[in-house]
Amino acid sequence: MALVKRAVALLTAMTLMLELIHAAVYKVGDSAGWTTSGNVDYKQWSATKTFQVGDVIIFEYNAQFHNVMRVTHAMYRACNTSAPLATYTTGNDSITIKTRRHHFFFCGVPGHCQIGQKVDINVLRSDQIGTNSFFSALHTSSFCQSTRVVHK
């Protein structure tokens, strides 16, 4: 019985440590970045990631031809650029995820959103990740799926 209690305590501690240290850095579109060329499917890209609070989303793009707008769901669906929640224009924008919900982004250059330059970053609650959250977290943690970006 004592062994079982120790094992449970260890698994609980490991789960908590993963929550604290596993913040990942994701480059939107991976090597292609944020672009209209190369047939990047941002819906598919985001579907292969398990985003957590604390993760950093990086948009890399040519600032002469693109930007990033953070928008509401209705604006995202309609590609409506009239009143974005935020606009990013540096070409190397880092956004830290602070809440569990959908975060909607698109390029505000006319026509780009309509041809697919938009992404829905869905941050699930930990109880939505899987029935066995510890092993699911291990499998989908930054060690398995994220793109590590190191700035020198």
mmCIF file of C-alpha atoms in Angstrom:
data_model
loop_
_atom_site.group_PDB
_atom_site.id
_atom_site.type_symbol
_atom_site.label_atom_id
_atom_site.label_comp_id
_atom_site.label_asym_id
_atom_site.label_seq_id
_atom_site.Cartn_x
_atom_site.Cartn_y
_atom_site.Cartn_z
ATOM 1 C CA MET A 1 0.000 0.000 0.000
ATOM 2 C CA ALA A 2 2.838 2.381 0.833
ATOM 3 C CA LEU A 3 4.354 1.705 -2.585
ATOM 4 C CA VAL A 4 1.093 2.628 -4.316
ATOM 5 C CA LYS A 5 0.859 5.868 -2.322
ATOM 6 C CA ARG A 6 4.434 6.759 -3.271
ATOM 7 C CA ALA A 7 3.756 6.016 -6.928
ATOM 8 C CA VAL A 8 0.638 8.188 -6.916
ATOM 9 C CA ALA A 9 2.519 10.986 -5.152
ATOM 10 C CA LEU A 10 5.343 10.749 -7.694
ATOM 11 C CA LEU A 11 2.955 10.834 -10.658
ATOM 12 C CA THR A 12 1.146 13.812 -9.160
ATOM 13 C CA ALA A 13 4.422 15.662 -8.619
ATOM 14 C CA MET A 14 5.568 14.893 -12.167
ATOM 15 C CA THR A 15 2.277 16.146 -13.584
ATOM 16 C CA LEU A 16 2.598 19.404 -11.670
ATOM 17 C CA MET A 17 6.200 19.828 -12.815
ATOM 18 C CA LEU A 18 5.169 19.290 -16.432
ATOM 19 C CA GLU A 19 2.567 22.023 -16.068
ATOM 20 C CA LEU A 20 5.206 24.390 -14.723
ATOM 21 C CA ILE A 21 8.123 23.642 -17.021
ATOM 22 C CA HIS A 22 6.697 22.463 -20.277
ATOM 23 C CA ALA A 23 5.779 25.798 -21.844
ATOM 24 C CA ALA A 24 6.565 25.436 -25.524
ATOM 25 C CA VAL A 25 7.484 27.850 -28.270
ATOM 26 C CA TYR A 26 5.565 27.257 -31.501
ATOM 27 C CA LYS A 27 6.479 28.903 -34.794
ATOM 28 C CA VAL A 28 3.213 29.266 -36.701
ATOM 29 C CA GLY A 29 3.499 27.292 -39.942
ATOM 30 C CA ASP A 30 6.727 25.636 -38.763
ATOM 31 C CA SER A 31 9.525 26.196 -41.327
ATOM 32 C CA ALA A 32 7.219 27.982 -43.812
ATOM 33 C CA GLY A 33 6.261 30.627 -41.273
ATOM 34 C CA TRP A 34 3.340 33.042 -41.723
ATOM 35 C CA THR A 35 2.825 33.301 -45.474
ATOM 36 C CA THR A 36 0.449 32.908 -48.389
ATOM 37 C CA SER A 37 2.982 30.979 -50.469
ATOM 38 C CA GLY A 38 3.795 27.315 -50.057
ATOM 39 C CA ASN A 39 0.225 26.120 -49.525
ATOM 40 C CA VAL A 40 0.492 26.130 -45.729
ATOM 41 C CA ASP A 41 -2.650 24.733 -44.104
ATOM 42 C CA TYR A 42 -2.782 26.617 -40.804
ATOM 43 C CA LYS A 43 -5.902 24.741 -39.716
ATOM 44 C CA GLN A 44 -4.034 21.452 -40.079
ATOM 45 C CA TRP A 45 -0.920 22.947 -38.457
ATOM 46 C CA SER A 46 -2.806 24.021 -35.327
ATOM 47 C CA ALA A 47 -4.729 20.725 -35.174
ATOM 48 C CA THR A 48 -1.450 18.852 -34.663
ATOM 49 C CA LYS A 49 -0.486 20.922 -31.610
ATOM 50 C CA THR A 50 -1.619 20.792 -28.002
ATOM 51 C CA PHE A 51 -1.406 24.368 -26.781
ATOM 52 C CA GLN A 52 -1.139 25.213 -23.085
ATOM 53 C CA VAL A 53 -1.294 28.416 -21.068
ATOM 54 C CA GLY A 54 2.236 29.849 -21.005
ATOM 55 C CA ASP A 55 3.165 28.647 -24.493
ATOM 56 C CA VAL A 56 4.586 31.228 -26.885
ATOM 57 C CA ILE A 57 3.292 31.539 -30.433
ATOM 58 C CA ILE A 58 5.738 33.113 -32.894
ATOM 59 C CA PHE A 59 4.642 34.600 -36.195
ATOM 60 C CA GLU A 60 7.604 34.981 -38.588
ATOM 61 C CA TYR A 61 6.848 36.760 -41.856
ATOM 62 C CA ASN A 62 7.968 39.425 -44.306
ATOM 63 C CA ALA A 63 6.576 42.619 -42.761
ATOM 64 C CA GLN A 64 6.403 44.277 -46.197
ATOM 65 C CA PHE A 65 3.732 41.808 -47.295
ATOM 66 C CA HIS A 66 2.012 40.497 -44.157
ATOM 67 C CA ASN A 67 0.895 41.328 -40.635
ATOM 68 C CA VAL A 68 -0.930 39.558 -37.809
ATOM 69 C CA MET A 69 -4.268 40.601 -36.365
ATOM 70 C CA ARG A 70 -5.777 39.132 -33.216
ATOM 71 C CA VAL A 71 -9.551 39.064 -33.675
ATOM 72 C CA THR A 72 -12.831 37.752 -32.305
ATOM 73 C CA HIS A 73 -14.389 34.523 -33.558
ATOM 74 C CA ALA A 74 -16.980 36.413 -35.629
ATOM 75 C CA MET A 75 -14.257 38.545 -37.226
ATOM 76 C CA TYR A 76 -12.181 35.428 -37.877
ATOM 77 C CA ARG A 77 -15.048 33.652 -39.633
ATOM 78 C CA ALA A 78 -15.814 36.699 -41.792
ATOM 79 C CA CYS A 79 -12.177 37.808 -42.312
ATOM 80 C CA ASN A 80 -13.292 41.200 -40.975
ATOM 81 C CA THR A 81 -10.316 43.516 -40.414
ATOM 82 C CA SER A 82 -12.302 46.555 -39.218
ATOM 83 C CA ALA A 83 -11.592 46.410 -35.461
ATOM 84 C CA PRO A 84 -8.853 43.935 -34.474
ATOM 85 C CA LEU A 85 -8.148 43.303 -30.804
ATOM 86 C CA ALA A 86 -4.440 43.759 -31.593
ATOM 87 C CA THR A 87 -2.247 44.201 -34.662
ATOM 88 C CA TYR A 88 1.347 43.004 -34.956
ATOM 89 C CA THR A 89 3.668 44.243 -37.692
ATOM 90 C CA THR A 90 7.298 43.461 -36.814
ATOM 91 C CA GLY A 91 7.700 40.292 -38.883
ATOM 92 C CA ASN A 92 8.805 38.393 -35.781
ATOM 93 C CA ASP A 93 5.965 38.640 -33.282
ATOM 94 C CA SER A 94 5.876 36.559 -30.084
ATOM 95 C CA ILE A 95 2.558 36.154 -28.294
ATOM 96 C CA THR A 96 2.334 34.394 -24.936
ATOM 97 C CA ILE A 97 -0.867 32.436 -24.389
ATOM 98 C CA LYS A 98 -2.385 33.582 -21.110
ATOM 99 C CA THR A 99 -5.876 32.048 -21.142
ATOM 100 C CA ARG A 100 -7.579 28.746 -21.956
ATOM 101 C CA ARG A 101 -9.829 29.426 -24.940
ATOM 102 C CA HIS A 102 -9.667 29.934 -28.694
ATOM 103 C CA HIS A 103 -7.276 32.640 -29.860
ATOM 104 C CA PHE A 104 -7.977 33.803 -33.416
ATOM 105 C CA PHE A 105 -5.404 35.395 -35.732
ATOM 106 C CA PHE A 106 -5.249 36.296 -39.397
ATOM 107 C CA CYS A 107 -3.279 38.397 -41.848
ATOM 108 C CA GLY A 108 -5.002 41.745 -42.383
ATOM 109 C CA VAL A 109 -3.598 42.328 -45.872
ATOM 110 C CA PRO A 110 -6.565 42.364 -48.288
ATOM 111 C CA GLY A 111 -7.341 38.875 -49.585
ATOM 112 C CA HIS A 112 -4.869 36.962 -47.413
ATOM 113 C CA CYS A 113 -7.354 35.773 -44.788
ATOM 114 C CA GLN A 114 -9.774 34.708 -47.509
ATOM 115 C CA ILE A 115 -7.157 32.402 -49.046
ATOM 116 C CA GLY A 116 -6.341 30.767 -45.718
ATOM 117 C CA GLN A 117 -3.773 32.894 -43.892
ATOM 118 C CA LYS A 118 -5.559 32.540 -40.577
ATOM 119 C CA VAL A 119 -5.125 30.338 -37.527
ATOM 120 C CA ASP A 120 -7.205 29.297 -34.519
ATOM 121 C CA ILE A 121 -5.009 28.570 -31.501
ATOM 122 C CA ASN A 122 -7.204 26.461 -29.217
ATOM 123 C CA VAL A 123 -5.952 26.181 -25.644
ATOM 124 C CA LEU A 124 -7.833 23.366 -23.946
ATOM 125 C CA ARG A 125 -8.414 22.875 -20.256
ATOM 126 C CA SER A 126 -6.197 20.094 -18.924
ATOM 127 C CA ASP A 127 -9.255 17.861 -18.384
ATOM 128 C CA GLN A 128 -10.047 18.151 -22.112
ATOM 129 C CA ILE A 129 -6.638 16.961 -23.279
ATOM 130 C CA GLY A 130 -7.292 13.272 -22.703
ATOM 131 C CA THR A 131 -8.635 10.770 -20.270
ATOM 132 C CA ASN A 132 -5.178 10.059 -18.925
ATOM 133 C CA SER A 133 -3.846 13.597 -18.676
ATOM 134 C CA PHE A 134 -0.419 12.632 -17.336
ATOM 135 C CA PHE A 135 0.452 10.370 -20.256
ATOM 136 C CA SER A 136 -1.329 12.645 -22.703
ATOM 137 C CA ALA A 137 0.708 15.588 -21.418
ATOM 138 C CA LEU A 138 3.902 13.579 -21.805
ATOM 139 C CA HIS A 139 2.982 12.568 -25.335
ATOM 140 C CA THR A 140 1.939 16.038 -26.464
ATOM 141 C CA SER A 141 4.419 18.067 -24.461
ATOM 142 C CA SER A 142 6.899 20.463 -25.956
ATOM 143 C CA PHE A 143 9.452 17.660 -25.998
ATOM 144 C CA CYS A 144 7.405 15.855 -28.648
ATOM 145 C CA GLN A 145 5.785 18.457 -30.840
ATOM 146 C CA SER A 146 6.952 22.003 -30.405
ATOM 147 C CA THR A 147 9.342 23.941 -32.533
ATOM 148 C CA ARG A 148 12.011 25.296 -30.211
ATOM 149 C CA VAL A 149 13.146 28.738 -31.242
ATOM 150 C CA VAL A 150 16.319 30.077 -29.694
ATOM 151 C CA HIS A 151 17.241 33.713 -30.168
ATOM 152 C CA LYS A 152 20.915 34.515 -29.841
#
